[in-house]
PDB file of C-alpha atoms in Angstrom:
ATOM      1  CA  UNK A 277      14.366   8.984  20.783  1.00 87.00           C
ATOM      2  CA  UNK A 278      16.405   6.010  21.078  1.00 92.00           C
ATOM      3  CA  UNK A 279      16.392   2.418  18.662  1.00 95.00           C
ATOM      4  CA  UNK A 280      14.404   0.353  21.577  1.00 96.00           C
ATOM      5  CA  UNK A 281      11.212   2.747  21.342  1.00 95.00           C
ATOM      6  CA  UNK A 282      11.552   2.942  17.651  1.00 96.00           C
ATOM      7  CA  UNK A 283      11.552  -1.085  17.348  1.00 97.00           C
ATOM      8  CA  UNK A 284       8.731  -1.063  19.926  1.00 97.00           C
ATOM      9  CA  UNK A 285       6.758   1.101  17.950  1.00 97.00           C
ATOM     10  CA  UNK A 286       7.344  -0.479  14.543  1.00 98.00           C
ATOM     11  CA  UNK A 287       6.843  -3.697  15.677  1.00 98.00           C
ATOM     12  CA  UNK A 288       3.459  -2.686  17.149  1.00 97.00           C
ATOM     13  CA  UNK A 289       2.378  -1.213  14.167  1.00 97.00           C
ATOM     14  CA  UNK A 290       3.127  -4.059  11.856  1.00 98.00           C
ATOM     15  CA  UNK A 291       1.566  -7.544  13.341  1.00 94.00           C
ATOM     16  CA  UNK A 292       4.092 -10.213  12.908  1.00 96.00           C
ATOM     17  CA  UNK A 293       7.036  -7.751  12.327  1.00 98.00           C
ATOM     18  CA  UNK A 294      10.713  -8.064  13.327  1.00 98.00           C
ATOM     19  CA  UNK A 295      12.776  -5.134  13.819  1.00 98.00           C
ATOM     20  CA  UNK A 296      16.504  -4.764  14.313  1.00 98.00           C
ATOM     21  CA  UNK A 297      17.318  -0.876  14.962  1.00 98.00           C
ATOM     22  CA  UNK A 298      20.982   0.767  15.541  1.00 97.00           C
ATOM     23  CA  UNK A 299      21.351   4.194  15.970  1.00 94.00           C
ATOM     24  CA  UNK A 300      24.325   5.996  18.226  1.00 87.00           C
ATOM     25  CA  UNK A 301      23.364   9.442  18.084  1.00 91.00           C
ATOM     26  CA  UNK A 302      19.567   9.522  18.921  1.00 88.00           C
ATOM     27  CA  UNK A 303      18.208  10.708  15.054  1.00 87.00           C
ATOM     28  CA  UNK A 304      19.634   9.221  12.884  1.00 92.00           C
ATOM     29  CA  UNK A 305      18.836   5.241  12.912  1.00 95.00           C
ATOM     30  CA  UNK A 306      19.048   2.295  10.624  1.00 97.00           C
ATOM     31  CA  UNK A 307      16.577  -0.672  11.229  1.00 98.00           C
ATOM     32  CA  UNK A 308      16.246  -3.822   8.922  1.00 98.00           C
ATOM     33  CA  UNK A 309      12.363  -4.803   9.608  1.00 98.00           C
ATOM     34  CA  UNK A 310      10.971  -8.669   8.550  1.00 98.00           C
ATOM     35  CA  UNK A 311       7.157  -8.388   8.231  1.00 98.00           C
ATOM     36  CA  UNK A 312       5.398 -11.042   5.506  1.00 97.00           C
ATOM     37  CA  UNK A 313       2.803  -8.090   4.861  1.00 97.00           C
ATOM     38  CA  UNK A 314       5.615  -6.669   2.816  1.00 98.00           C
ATOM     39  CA  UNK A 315       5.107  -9.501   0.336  1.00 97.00           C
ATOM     40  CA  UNK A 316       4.318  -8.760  -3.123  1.00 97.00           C
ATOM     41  CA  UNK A 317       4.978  -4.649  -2.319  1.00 98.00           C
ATOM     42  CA  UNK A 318       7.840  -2.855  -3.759  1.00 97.00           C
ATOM     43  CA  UNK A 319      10.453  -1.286  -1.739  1.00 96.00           C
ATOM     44  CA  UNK A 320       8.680   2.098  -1.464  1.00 97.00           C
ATOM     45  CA  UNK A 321       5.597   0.885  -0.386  1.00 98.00           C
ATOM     46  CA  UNK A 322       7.326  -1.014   2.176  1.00 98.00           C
ATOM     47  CA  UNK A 323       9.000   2.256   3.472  1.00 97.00           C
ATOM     48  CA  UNK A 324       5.749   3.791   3.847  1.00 96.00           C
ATOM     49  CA  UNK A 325       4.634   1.000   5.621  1.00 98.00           C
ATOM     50  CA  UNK A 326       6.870   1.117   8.334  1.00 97.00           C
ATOM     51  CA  UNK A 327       6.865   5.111   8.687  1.00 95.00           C
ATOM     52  CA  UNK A 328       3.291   4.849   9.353  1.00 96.00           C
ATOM     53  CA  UNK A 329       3.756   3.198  12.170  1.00 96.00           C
ATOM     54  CA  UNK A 330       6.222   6.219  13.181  1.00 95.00           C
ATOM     55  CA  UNK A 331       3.696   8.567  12.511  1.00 91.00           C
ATOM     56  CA  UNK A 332       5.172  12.616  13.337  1.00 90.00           C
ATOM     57  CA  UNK A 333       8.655  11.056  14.719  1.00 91.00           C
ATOM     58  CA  UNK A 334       9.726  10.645  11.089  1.00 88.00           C
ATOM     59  CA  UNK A 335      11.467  14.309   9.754  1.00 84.00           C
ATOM     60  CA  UNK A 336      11.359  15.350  14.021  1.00 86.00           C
ATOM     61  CA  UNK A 337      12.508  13.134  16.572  1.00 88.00           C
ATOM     62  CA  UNK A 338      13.651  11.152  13.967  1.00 92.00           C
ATOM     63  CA  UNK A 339      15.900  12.706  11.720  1.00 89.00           C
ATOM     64  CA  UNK A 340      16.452   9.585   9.384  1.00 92.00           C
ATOM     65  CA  UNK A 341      15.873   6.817   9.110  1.00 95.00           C
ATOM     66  CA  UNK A 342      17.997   3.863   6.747  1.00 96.00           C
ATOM     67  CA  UNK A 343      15.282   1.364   5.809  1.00 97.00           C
ATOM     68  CA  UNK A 344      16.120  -2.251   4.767  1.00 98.00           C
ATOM     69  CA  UNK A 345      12.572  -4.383   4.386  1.00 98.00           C
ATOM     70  CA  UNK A 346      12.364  -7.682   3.884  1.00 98.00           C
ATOM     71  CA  UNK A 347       9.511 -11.116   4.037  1.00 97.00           C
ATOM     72  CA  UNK A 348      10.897 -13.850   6.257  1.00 96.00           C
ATOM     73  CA  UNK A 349      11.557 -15.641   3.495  1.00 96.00           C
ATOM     74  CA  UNK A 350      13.795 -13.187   1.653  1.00 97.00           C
ATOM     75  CA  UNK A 351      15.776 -12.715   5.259  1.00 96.00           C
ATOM     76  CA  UNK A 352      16.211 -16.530   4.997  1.00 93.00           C
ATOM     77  CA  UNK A 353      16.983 -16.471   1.032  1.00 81.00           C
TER      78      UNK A 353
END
């Protein structure tokens, strides 16, 4: 697994969403992801949000995964 797919595959799965994902070593990863559907959630929700869009990766491919989620206008803020 490497950061591109997993930004591909986020940003697929949330209409509208921005990812940024680093990750040297193949499983573990960190992305910050912008999406306005994440407005009004909190934090966990959010989380869940984006590894639905991962679907089985998360816990195999994807060993971890360091989640920062914000609204475009808290990335601006």
């Amino acid at each position: 697994m490497n950061a591109d797919v997993i930004r591909q595959l986020i940003e697929n799965g949330l209409p509208g969403a921005s990812a940024q994902v680093q990750g040297d070593d193949g499983v573990h990863f960190e992305a910050t992801v912008v999406c306005d559907a994440f407005a009004g959630k909190l934090p966990l929700a959010r989380h869940r949000m984006v590894y639905a869009t991962l679907g089985g990766r998360m816990g195999g491919e994807i060993h971890a995964l360091q989640l920062r989620t914000l609204t475009a206008a808290e990335a601006e803020g």
